[in-house]
CSV table of C-alpha atoms in Angstrom, one decimal:
chain,number,residue,atom,x,y,z
A,31,ALA,CA,0.1,0.0,0.1
A,32,GLN,CA,1.0,3.4,-0.6
A,33,SER,CA,1.9,6.0,2.3
A,34,VAL,CA,3.1,9.4,2.9
A,35,THR,CA,5.1,10.8,5.7
A,36,GLN,CA,5.0,14.5,6.5
A,37,LEU,CA,7.9,15.2,8.4
A,38,ASP,CA,7.0,18.1,10.5
A,39,SER,CA,3.8,18.6,12.5
A,40,HIS,CA,4.3,22.3,12.9
A,41,VAL,CA,6.3,24.9,10.9
A,42,SER,CA,6.6,28.5,11.9
A,43,VAL,CA,7.8,31.2,9.4
A,44,SER,CA,7.8,35.1,9.4
A,45,GLU,CA,5.9,36.9,6.7
A,46,GLY,CA,7.8,37.5,3.6
A,47,THR,CA,10.2,34.6,4.4
A,48,PRO,CA,10.3,31.2,2.3
A,49,VAL,CA,8.1,28.2,3.2
A,50,LEU,CA,9.2,24.5,3.1
A,51,LEU,CA,6.8,21.8,4.0
A,52,ARG,CA,8.4,18.3,3.6
A,53,CYS,CA,6.8,15.2,2.4
A,54,ASN,CA,7.9,11.8,1.7
A,55,TYR,CA,6.0,8.9,0.0
A,56,SER,CA,6.2,5.5,-0.4
A,57,SER,CA,4.9,3.9,-3.5
A,58,SER,CA,5.5,0.6,-5.5
A,59,TYR,CA,4.5,2.4,-8.8
A,60,SER,CA,4.6,5.7,-10.3
A,61,PRO,CA,2.2,7.6,-8.0
A,62,SER,CA,-0.1,10.7,-8.2
A,63,LEU,CA,0.8,13.1,-5.6
A,64,PHE,CA,-1.4,15.9,-4.4
A,65,TRP,CA,-1.0,18.8,-1.8
A,66,TYR,CA,-4.1,20.3,-0.1
A,67,VAL,CA,-4.7,22.9,2.2
A,68,GLN,CA,-7.3,23.3,4.9
A,69,HIS,CA,-8.2,26.5,6.9
A,70,PRO,CA,-9.8,26.1,10.3
A,71,ASN,CA,-13.2,24.2,10.3
A,72,LYS,CA,-13.3,24.2,6.6
A,73,GLY,CA,-13.0,21.8,3.8
A,74,LEU,CA,-9.9,20.8,1.8
A,75,GLN,CA,-8.8,22.8,-1.2
A,76,LEU,CA,-6.3,21.5,-3.8
A,77,LEU,CA,-3.1,23.3,-4.1
A,78,LEU,CA,-1.4,21.4,-6.9
A,79,LYS,CA,-0.9,17.7,-8.2
A,80,TYR,CA,1.7,15.6,-9.7
A,81,THR,CA,0.7,13.1,-12.3
A,82,SER,CA,4.0,12.0,-13.9
A,83,ALA,CA,4.3,15.1,-16.4
A,84,ALA,CA,6.6,17.8,-15.4
A,85,THR,CA,8.5,17.2,-12.2
A,86,LEU,CA,8.1,20.8,-10.8
A,87,VAL,CA,4.6,21.5,-10.3
A,88,LYS,CA,3.1,25.1,-10.0
A,89,GLY,CA,0.0,25.5,-7.9
A,90,ILE,CA,-2.4,28.3,-6.8
A,91,ASN,CA,-1.3,31.3,-4.4
A,92,GLY,CA,2.4,30.9,-5.5
A,93,PHE,CA,3.0,27.4,-4.1
A,94,GLU,CA,5.0,24.8,-5.9
A,95,ALA,CA,6.3,21.3,-5.2
A,96,GLU,CA,9.0,19.1,-6.9
A,97,PHE,CA,8.7,15.4,-7.4
A,98,LYS,CA,12.2,13.8,-6.9
A,99,LYS,CA,12.0,10.0,-7.6
A,100,SER,CA,15.4,9.3,-6.4
A,101,GLU,CA,14.7,10.7,-2.8
A,102,THR,CA,10.8,9.8,-2.8
A,103,SER,CA,10.1,13.3,-1.7
A,104,PHE,CA,7.5,15.9,-2.9
A,105,HIS,CA,8.3,18.9,-0.8
A,106,LEU,CA,5.9,22.0,-0.9
A,107,THR,CA,7.7,25.5,-1.2
A,108,LYS,CA,6.6,29.1,-1.6
A,109,PRO,CA,9.2,32.1,-1.9
A,110,SER,CA,7.5,34.5,0.4
A,111,ALA,CA,4.9,33.8,3.2
A,112,HIS,CA,1.7,35.8,3.5
A,113,MET,CA,-0.3,35.8,6.6
A,114,SER,CA,-3.2,34.0,4.7
A,115,ASP,CA,-0.8,31.1,4.2
A,116,ALA,CA,-1.6,30.1,7.9
A,117,ALA,CA,-3.3,26.7,7.7
A,118,GLU,CA,-2.9,23.1,7.7
A,119,TYR,CA,-1.5,21.4,4.6
A,120,PHE,CA,-1.8,17.7,3.6
A,121,CYS,CA,0.3,15.7,1.3
A,122,VAL,CA,-1.6,13.0,-0.4
A,123,VAL,CA,-0.6,10.0,-2.6
A,124,SER,CA,-2.8,7.9,-4.8
A,125,ASP,CA,-3.5,4.3,-4.1
A,126,LEU,CA,-5.0,1.8,-6.4
A,127,VAL,CA,-7.5,-0.5,-4.8
A,128,MET,CA,-6.6,-4.0,-5.7
A,129,ASN,CA,-8.7,-5.8,-8.6
A,130,THR,CA,-10.9,-2.8,-8.9
A,131,GLY,CA,-8.7,-0.3,-10.7
A,132,PHE,CA,-10.1,2.5,-8.5
A,133,GLN,CA,-8.1,5.0,-7.0
A,134,LYS,CA,-8.3,6.3,-3.4
A,135,LEU,CA,-6.1,8.8,-1.5
A,136,VAL,CA,-4.0,8.4,1.3
A,137,PHE,CA,-3.5,11.3,3.4
A,138,GLY,CA,-0.4,12.3,5.6
A,139,THR,CA,-1.2,13.7,9.1
A,140,GLY,CA,-0.8,17.2,8.1
A,141,THR,CA,1.6,20.1,8.9
A,142,ARG,CA,0.5,23.4,10.5
A,143,LEU,CA,1.9,26.3,9.1
A,144,LEU,CA,2.2,29.3,11.4
A,145,VAL,CA,3.0,32.8,10.0
A,146,SER,CA,4.0,35.5,12.2
A,147,PRO,CA,3.9,39.2,11.3
B,261,ASP,CA,-22.0,27.5,-8.6
B,262,GLY,CA,-20.7,24.0,-8.7
B,263,GLY,CA,-19.6,22.3,-5.7
B,264,ILE,CA,-20.2,20.0,-2.6
B,265,THR,CA,-22.8,20.9,0.3
B,266,GLN,CA,-22.9,19.5,3.4
B,267,SER,CA,-25.3,20.0,6.1
B,268,PRO,CA,-25.5,20.8,8.8
B,269,LYS,CA,-22.3,22.5,9.7
B,270,TYR,CA,-22.5,21.5,13.4
B,271,LEU,CA,-24.6,18.7,14.8
B,272,PHE,CA,-25.0,17.8,18.5
B,273,ARG,CA,-26.5,14.3,19.4
B,274,LYS,CA,-26.8,12.2,22.4
B,275,GLU,CA,-25.1,8.8,22.9
B,276,GLY,CA,-27.2,6.0,21.5
B,277,GLN,CA,-29.1,7.9,18.7
B,278,ASN,CA,-28.2,7.5,14.9
B,279,VAL,CA,-27.6,10.5,13.2
B,280,THR,CA,-27.6,11.0,9.3
B,281,LEU,CA,-25.1,13.7,7.6
B,282,SER,CA,-26.0,15.0,4.1
B,283,CYS,CA,-23.8,15.7,1.3
B,284,GLU,CA,-24.9,16.8,-2.2
B,285,GLN,CA,-22.7,17.5,-5.2
B,286,ASN,CA,-23.6,19.2,-8.6
B,287,LEU,CA,-20.4,18.6,-10.3
B,288,ASN,CA,-21.7,15.3,-12.4
B,289,HIS,CA,-18.9,13.3,-10.6
B,290,ASP,CA,-19.5,9.5,-10.4
B,291,ALA,CA,-17.3,8.8,-7.3
B,292,MET,CA,-18.1,10.2,-3.9
B,293,TYR,CA,-16.4,9.8,-0.5
B,294,TRP,CA,-16.9,10.0,3.2
B,295,TYR,CA,-13.7,10.8,5.6
B,296,ARG,CA,-13.3,11.3,9.3
B,297,GLN,CA,-10.8,13.8,10.4
B,298,ASP,CA,-9.5,13.8,14.2
B,299,PRO,CA,-6.8,16.1,15.2
B,300,GLY,CA,-3.3,15.0,14.4
B,301,GLN,CA,-4.5,11.9,12.3
B,302,GLY,CA,-5.3,13.4,8.9
B,303,LEU,CA,-8.1,12.1,7.1
B,304,ARG,CA,-9.4,8.5,7.2
B,305,LEU,CA,-11.6,6.9,4.6
B,306,ILE,CA,-15.3,5.7,5.9
B,307,TYR,CA,-17.0,4.7,2.6
B,308,TYR,CA,-16.8,5.4,-1.0
B,309,SER,CA,-18.9,4.8,-4.0
B,310,GLN,CA,-17.9,4.8,-7.6
B,311,ILE,CA,-21.4,4.7,-9.2
B,312,VAL,CA,-24.9,4.9,-8.1
B,313,ASN,CA,-26.3,2.0,-6.1
B,314,ASP,CA,-22.9,0.6,-5.2
B,315,PHE,CA,-20.6,1.6,-2.4
B,316,GLN,CA,-17.6,0.0,-0.9
B,317,LYS,CA,-16.1,0.0,2.9
B,318,GLY,CA,-13.0,2.2,3.3
B,319,ASP,CA,-10.5,1.7,6.2
B,320,ILE,CA,-12.8,2.7,9.2
B,321,ALA,CA,-16.5,1.7,8.1
B,322,GLU,CA,-17.5,0.0,11.5
B,323,GLY,CA,-20.5,1.8,12.9
B,324,TYR,CA,-21.3,3.8,9.8
B,325,SER,CA,-23.6,3.2,6.9
B,326,VAL,CA,-24.3,4.9,3.6
B,327,SER,CA,-26.6,4.8,0.5
B,328,ARG,CA,-26.2,6.0,-2.9
B,329,GLU,CA,-29.7,6.1,-4.7
B,330,LYS,CA,-28.9,9.3,-6.7
B,331,LYS,CA,-25.7,10.4,-8.4
B,332,GLU,CA,-25.9,13.8,-6.7
B,333,SER,CA,-26.2,12.4,-3.1
B,334,PHE,CA,-24.1,10.2,-0.6
B,335,PRO,CA,-25.6,10.4,3.1
B,336,LEU,CA,-23.7,9.0,5.7
B,337,THR,CA,-25.4,7.7,8.9
B,338,VAL,CA,-23.4,7.4,12.0
B,339,THR,CA,-25.0,4.6,14.1
B,340,SER,CA,-25.0,4.0,17.8
B,341,ALA,CA,-22.5,1.1,17.1
B,342,GLN,CA,-19.7,3.7,16.4
B,343,LYS,CA,-17.8,3.9,19.7
B,344,ASN,CA,-16.2,7.4,19.3
B,345,PRO,CA,-18.4,9.3,16.8
B,346,THR,CA,-17.4,12.8,17.9
B,347,ALA,CA,-15.2,14.2,14.9
B,348,PHE,CA,-15.3,16.4,11.9
B,349,TYR,CA,-16.7,14.5,8.9
B,350,LEU,CA,-15.8,15.6,5.2
B,351,CYS,CA,-17.4,14.5,2.0
B,352,ALA,CA,-15.8,14.6,-1.2
B,353,SER,CA,-16.4,13.8,-5.0
B,354,SER,CA,-14.2,13.1,-8.0
B,355,ALA,CA,-14.5,12.0,-11.7
B,356,THR,CA,-13.4,8.2,-11.8
B,357,GLY,CA,-10.1,7.1,-13.4
B,358,TYR,CA,-6.5,7.6,-12.3
B,359,SER,CA,-5.2,10.8,-10.9
B,360,TYR,CA,-8.4,12.7,-10.6
B,361,GLU,CA,-8.4,14.8,-7.7
B,362,GLN,CA,-11.0,15.0,-5.1
B,363,TYR,CA,-13.1,18.0,-4.4
B,364,PHE,CA,-14.1,18.5,-0.7
B,365,GLY,CA,-17.3,20.0,1.0
B,366,PRO,CA,-17.0,22.0,4.0
B,367,GLY,CA,-17.5,19.5,6.7
B,368,THR,CA,-19.8,18.8,9.4
B,369,ARG,CA,-18.7,18.8,13.0
B,370,LEU,CA,-20.6,16.1,15.0
B,371,THR,CA,-20.6,16.2,18.8
B,372,VAL,CA,-22.0,13.3,20.6
B,373,THR,CA,-22.3,13.5,24.5
């Protein structure tokens, strides 16, 4: 089965400084990978996804992620943090359900991003 | 506006009562999902449905039931058999096939006392 590990439960940055949220995945085949963001008491919003095209994926709100197969990583970055980026971020990998061809998503435990003025 | 709606936003129930959470989508998606979210545990899959009149258990289906009588609707019933029902519940939908992202509703926070 596929899995993801988010290496930090909390990350704190100052407004205007770079953001790095780390994610490692485990997959027996070439996976699809996603980053979602969740603001308090809200649903999840897709930031970006990787589906075996370009390894550097650009998403919404200035976020991007790089797929590195040799390191089994899919870290999320942003050059300059904004106060509105404070939220919880989930790294997600696709997992095929055996004998069905159906894809389900496997979520990491999340990283809470704190942005200080 | 296309999207997923969940109602109600907050729900309070007494222990021993069944409760049904609503999920409706107008995205014309074939697949729908229910997740449970607890602090520090990410999202865990309860049930999913790839097509009308068919659904499958996810990773934590015990104490829950679903139906899929219409493409747009996928209600979740939290039964009295669920030992720890207090949680944030999220519904999602997607197209079927590889690498399609899921779209999420705003969630229902269920508190059982």
